[in-house]
Amino acid sequence: MAVVTFLSDYGLDDDFVGVCHGVIAQIAPQARILDVTHGIERHDVRSGALVLARALPYMPAGVHLAVVDPEVGAERRAVALRCADEERLLVGPDNGLLALAATRFGGVVEAVEIARSPLRLEPVSASFHGRDVFAPVAAHLAAGTALLAEAGEPLDPAELVQLVLPRARRSERGLVAHALHADRYGNVVLDAGHDDLAGSGLRLGRAVTVNGRRALFGTTFADVPAGELLLYEDGYRVLALAVNRGSALAQLHLRADDEILIAPVP
Amino acid sequence: MAVVTFLSDYGLDDDFVGVCHGVIAQIAPQARILDVTHGIERHDVRSGALVLARALPYMPAGVHLAVVDPEVGAERRAVALRCADEERLLVGPDNGLLALAATRFGGVVEAVEIARSPLRLEPVSASFHGRDVFAPVAAHLAAGTALLAEAGEPLDPAELVQLVLPRARRSERGLVAHALHADRYGNVVLDAGHDDLAGSGLRLGRAVTVNGRRALFGTTFADVPAGELLLYEDGYRVLALAVNRGSALAQLHLRADDEILIAPVP
Amino acid sequence: MAVVTFLSDYGLDDDFVGVCHGVIAQIAPQARILDVTHGIERHDVRSGALVLARALPYMPAGVHLAVVDPEVGAERRAVALRCADEERLLVGPDNGLLALAATRFGGVVEAVEIARSPLRLEPVSASFHGRDVFAPVAAHLAAGTALLAEAGEPLDPAELVQLVLPRARRSERGLVAHALHADRYGNVVLDAGHDDLAGSGLRLGRAVTVNGRRALFGTTFADVPAGELLLYEDGYRVLALAVNRGSALAQLHLRADDEILIAPVP
């Protein structure tokens, strides 16, 4: 059974997501739709890209529709992409949203521009390309439109918009990381993973400082008392900060890309 | 495959929607359930009616269940309706919620009262008719109960509750419209569409005033700087007001039915 | 068609629920997933247990996955249970979350510990057992893994964690009940049902006092004016408190387990 996964910043308070489901169900009645989430912060392309890339490996291979589109109606491209691995197809705006997922699946081997796709719904509105362009193209691909070429005009994958992320680095005082994304609990995902720990002096079970504030490098929230700060590897093997029964985002006054010095306590 | 679409004001924080899905799945295991939205403001029948009517044309034809029901347990009727177009069936309270969708699909050709339907779940609770009356009737209809007549007592369609909406009008100063509904971004849908523009002096790309406040009649949010007001045709071809990266609802201090004068700037 | 129902406190803002759907869809592509709700208050095991037990009778029999897991990563057991009635299977943490549902379906006749199940996803993260342990085990059971025994190590059902709830009692002054759970409208579910009314002096249609505050024992919100307090049997035949167009939780300043004296007005 063909699968269409769907991620967006539409939220569930309005009918945007439901209408896209309806469009897909009309075009591809046999396709199963799996919602990744529609709770991406409005217009937060980077969080969308991060969540998409970490979630898709757990979703069945298929057509992966994603819409976080602050420039809808302006000049950004709309694209459908085929990845090297597992024939995964990505459909969405060309604003970096799909970039991390594409990398995760071996890179893009075929790309088409779909803004004027013959598969879109006419007339195309100025503001709801999820319904009029992205969902119909995703549905037709799920229904078996054999080639991306039928969905739009070929595009050189090298021209796709990339996503520039900060990179954690080791310094002589410890690990210099950055806040990439926070979930609804205020847990903060950093741009550092297991590999960045080597040589950093940080050791599991030991005390650390995070921007000068005392924390434990532990494994679960229960390792620290309520209100205390925890450094841990999250469910996606990425370093993250949490406060047991609280919000690390709030306690550390963090914003996206803020530099965070994590240092071992001697 | 039979389709049941579902719109309500139940929200997703509680089990109301899930339980209705369960009831439908037990009665009609082969039916596919598509959620339109459950984020209608509590008891806001008119917003429910507007969202339902604009969303259903994008949903596959089938049984369309809708529950926004401030008078549950009081004397309002519960109904199932067959529309002239596409055999669309509507199920819900007779409080105006279904009226705009019925009109959209050619009007009601058959109506039954289902409050005491033989298809309902017994015992019927006083407060959860979604689970006990509306969902079971919708599910039986989706499972193939051939005639509406099996679902309840015939009712003259002329007796159904209608929905009275304000109507935009042209004045010598411009267009006098009203605020019908706002989405979660504070974008405000008006009671005027493309046809109301003729003779109003309003022209795409030109400046206008909205209750005396300067705005642009544009096509996308990006047409105005952040914080500025935009008049546009929304994704459903209806005139709407938005503030780029802000809320038109808040900026204009609007409430439902407020009169809004939109005038051309000479 | 096999059914997996899913209840959690994950919310829908992040990708937790979507990723669990993906995991289930990969392991058991033919299984249908029905969400009960993901809006349980974070870490509120008791509300989760109450909602699960009242919702499941309306869901098709199948595998019932539930995750409200404040002690993930600590020493609580992870379990899969078979109930006496309808072959219902329950999967989740052994912290009382499943206890009321198990009782509702005739008690547990077979139990296994699944923390180290051969069916889990490797490597198991410290914090996301929904994805790595519970969803995969539920999916394999739905896909036809014949025996619970394949999912883990046998466990004596008598060792399962129980849930201790307050119990309403009659006093000479009326009914002494407790606040068990509130929904998003501030309607408060009590630990008393129809059977507790006998001999209490409380009669439908009559005035009562609730912690000294005047209320009506009615059937629907419309029985009292806006802002007034109502005692009623809710959609699950349980006594509950509501304020018409308001919040009983807020008006009565209630917290979980607070004692509430409900007395007849002579």
CSV table of N, CA and C in Angstrom, one decimal, chain C residues 218-266:
chain,number,residue,atom,x,y,z
C,218,GLY,N,-29.1,18.1,37.6
C,218,GLY,CA,-29.8,18.1,36.3
C,218,GLY,C,-29.3,17.1,35.3
C,219,THR,N,-29.7,17.3,34.1
C,219,THR,CA,-29.2,16.4,33.1
C,219,THR,C,-28.3,17.0,32.0
C,220,THR,N,-28.6,18.3,31.7
C,220,THR,CA,-27.8,18.9,30.6
C,220,THR,C,-27.4,20.3,31.1
C,221,PHE,N,-26.4,20.8,30.4
C,221,PHE,CA,-25.9,22.2,30.7
C,221,PHE,C,-27.0,23.2,30.7
C,222,ALA,N,-27.9,23.0,29.7
C,222,ALA,CA,-28.9,24.0,29.5
C,222,ALA,C,-29.9,24.0,30.6
C,223,ASP,N,-29.8,23.1,31.6
C,223,ASP,CA,-30.7,23.1,32.7
C,223,ASP,C,-30.4,24.3,33.7
C,224,VAL,N,-29.2,24.8,33.6
C,224,VAL,CA,-28.9,26.0,34.5
C,224,VAL,C,-28.5,27.2,33.7
C,225,PRO,N,-28.6,28.4,34.2
C,225,PRO,CA,-28.2,29.6,33.5
C,225,PRO,C,-26.7,29.6,33.3
C,226,ALA,N,-26.2,30.4,32.4
C,226,ALA,CA,-24.8,30.6,32.2
C,226,ALA,C,-24.1,31.0,33.6
C,227,GLY,N,-23.0,30.3,33.9
C,227,GLY,CA,-22.3,30.7,35.1
C,227,GLY,C,-22.7,29.9,36.3
C,228,GLU,N,-23.8,29.1,36.2
C,228,GLU,CA,-24.3,28.4,37.3
C,228,GLU,C,-23.8,26.9,37.3
C,229,LEU,N,-23.8,26.4,38.5
C,229,LEU,CA,-23.2,25.0,38.7
C,229,LEU,C,-24.2,23.9,38.5
C,230,LEU,N,-23.8,22.9,37.9
C,230,LEU,CA,-24.6,21.7,37.6
C,230,LEU,C,-24.0,20.4,38.1
C,231,LEU,N,-24.7,19.6,38.8
C,231,LEU,CA,-24.3,18.2,39.0
C,231,LEU,C,-25.1,17.3,38.1
C,232,TYR,N,-24.4,16.4,37.4
C,232,TYR,CA,-25.1,15.6,36.4
C,232,TYR,C,-24.4,14.3,36.2
C,233,GLU,N,-25.0,13.3,35.5
C,233,GLU,CA,-24.4,12.1,35.1
C,233,GLU,C,-23.8,12.4,33.7
C,234,ASP,N,-22.5,12.2,33.6
C,234,ASP,CA,-21.8,12.5,32.3
C,234,ASP,C,-22.1,11.4,31.3
C,235,GLY,N,-21.4,11.6,30.1
C,235,GLY,CA,-21.6,10.6,29.0
C,235,GLY,C,-21.2,9.2,29.3
C,236,TYR,N,-20.5,9.0,30.5
C,236,TYR,CA,-20.1,7.7,30.9
C,236,TYR,C,-20.8,7.2,32.1
C,237,ARG,N,-21.9,7.9,32.4
C,237,ARG,CA,-22.8,7.4,33.6
C,237,ARG,C,-22.1,7.7,34.9
C,238,VAL,N,-21.2,8.6,35.0
C,238,VAL,CA,-20.5,9.0,36.2
C,238,VAL,C,-20.9,10.3,36.6
C,239,LEU,N,-21.0,10.6,37.9
C,239,LEU,CA,-21.4,11.9,38.4
C,239,LEU,C,-20.2,12.9,38.1
C,240,ALA,N,-20.7,14.1,37.7
C,240,ALA,CA,-19.7,15.1,37.3
C,240,ALA,C,-20.2,16.5,37.6
C,241,LEU,N,-19.4,17.4,37.7
C,241,LEU,CA,-19.7,18.8,38.0
C,241,LEU,C,-19.4,19.7,36.8
C,242,ALA,N,-20.3,20.6,36.4
C,242,ALA,CA,-20.0,21.5,35.3
C,242,ALA,C,-20.5,22.9,35.6
C,243,VAL,N,-20.0,23.9,35.0
C,243,VAL,CA,-20.6,25.2,35.0
C,243,VAL,C,-21.0,25.6,33.6
C,244,ASN,N,-22.3,25.9,33.4
C,244,ASN,CA,-22.7,26.2,32.1
C,244,ASN,C,-21.9,27.4,31.5
C,245,ARG,N,-21.3,27.2,30.4
C,245,ARG,CA,-20.4,28.1,29.7
C,245,ARG,C,-19.3,28.6,30.6
C,246,GLY,N,-18.9,27.8,31.6
C,246,GLY,CA,-17.8,28.1,32.5
C,246,GLY,C,-17.0,26.9,32.9
C,247,SER,N,-16.2,27.0,33.9
C,247,SER,CA,-15.4,25.9,34.4
C,247,SER,C,-15.6,25.6,35.8
C,248,ALA,N,-16.1,24.3,36.1
C,248,ALA,CA,-16.4,23.9,37.5
C,248,ALA,C,-15.1,23.8,38.2
C,249,LEU,N,-14.0,23.4,37.5
C,249,LEU,CA,-12.7,23.2,38.1
C,249,LEU,C,-12.2,24.5,38.7
C,250,ALA,N,-12.4,25.6,37.9
C,250,ALA,CA,-12.0,26.9,38.4
C,250,ALA,C,-12.9,27.5,39.4
C,251,GLN,N,-14.2,27.4,39.2
C,251,GLN,CA,-15.2,28.0,40.1
C,251,GLN,C,-15.1,27.4,41.5
C,252,LEU,N,-14.8,26.1,41.6
C,252,LEU,CA,-14.8,25.4,42.9
C,252,LEU,C,-13.4,25.3,43.4
C,253,HIS,N,-12.4,25.8,42.7
C,253,HIS,CA,-11.0,25.7,43.2
C,253,HIS,C,-10.6,24.3,43.5
C,254,LEU,N,-10.9,23.4,42.6
C,254,LEU,CA,-10.7,22.0,42.9
C,254,LEU,C,-9.3,21.5,42.5
C,255,ARG,N,-8.7,20.6,43.2
C,255,ARG,CA,-7.6,19.8,42.8
C,255,ARG,C,-7.8,18.3,42.9
C,256,ALA,N,-7.0,17.5,42.3
C,256,ALA,CA,-7.2,16.1,42.3
C,256,ALA,C,-7.4,15.6,43.8
C,257,ASP,N,-8.4,14.7,44.0
C,257,ASP,CA,-8.6,14.0,45.2
C,257,ASP,C,-9.3,14.9,46.3
C,258,ASP,N,-9.5,16.1,46.0
C,258,ASP,CA,-10.2,17.0,47.0
C,258,ASP,C,-11.6,16.4,47.3
C,259,GLU,N,-11.9,16.4,48.6
C,259,GLU,CA,-13.2,15.9,49.0
C,259,GLU,C,-14.3,16.9,48.7
C,260,ILE,N,-15.4,16.4,48.3
C,260,ILE,CA,-16.5,17.3,47.9
C,260,ILE,C,-17.8,16.8,48.5
C,261,LEU,N,-18.4,17.6,49.4
C,261,LEU,CA,-19.6,17.2,50.0
C,261,LEU,C,-20.8,17.7,49.2
C,262,ILE,N,-21.6,16.7,48.7
C,262,ILE,CA,-22.8,17.0,47.9
C,262,ILE,C,-24.0,16.7,48.8
C,263,ALA,N,-24.8,17.7,49.1
C,263,ALA,CA,-25.9,17.5,50.1
C,263,ALA,C,-27.2,18.0,49.4
C,264,PRO,N,-28.3,17.3,49.8
C,264,PRO,CA,-29.6,17.7,49.3
C,264,PRO,C,-30.0,19.0,50.0
C,265,VAL,N,-30.7,19.8,49.3
C,265,VAL,CA,-31.3,21.0,49.9
C,265,VAL,C,-32.7,20.7,50.3
C,266,PRO,N,-33.0,20.8,51.6
C,266,PRO,CA,-34.3,20.4,52.1
C,266,PRO,C,-35.5,21.1,51.4
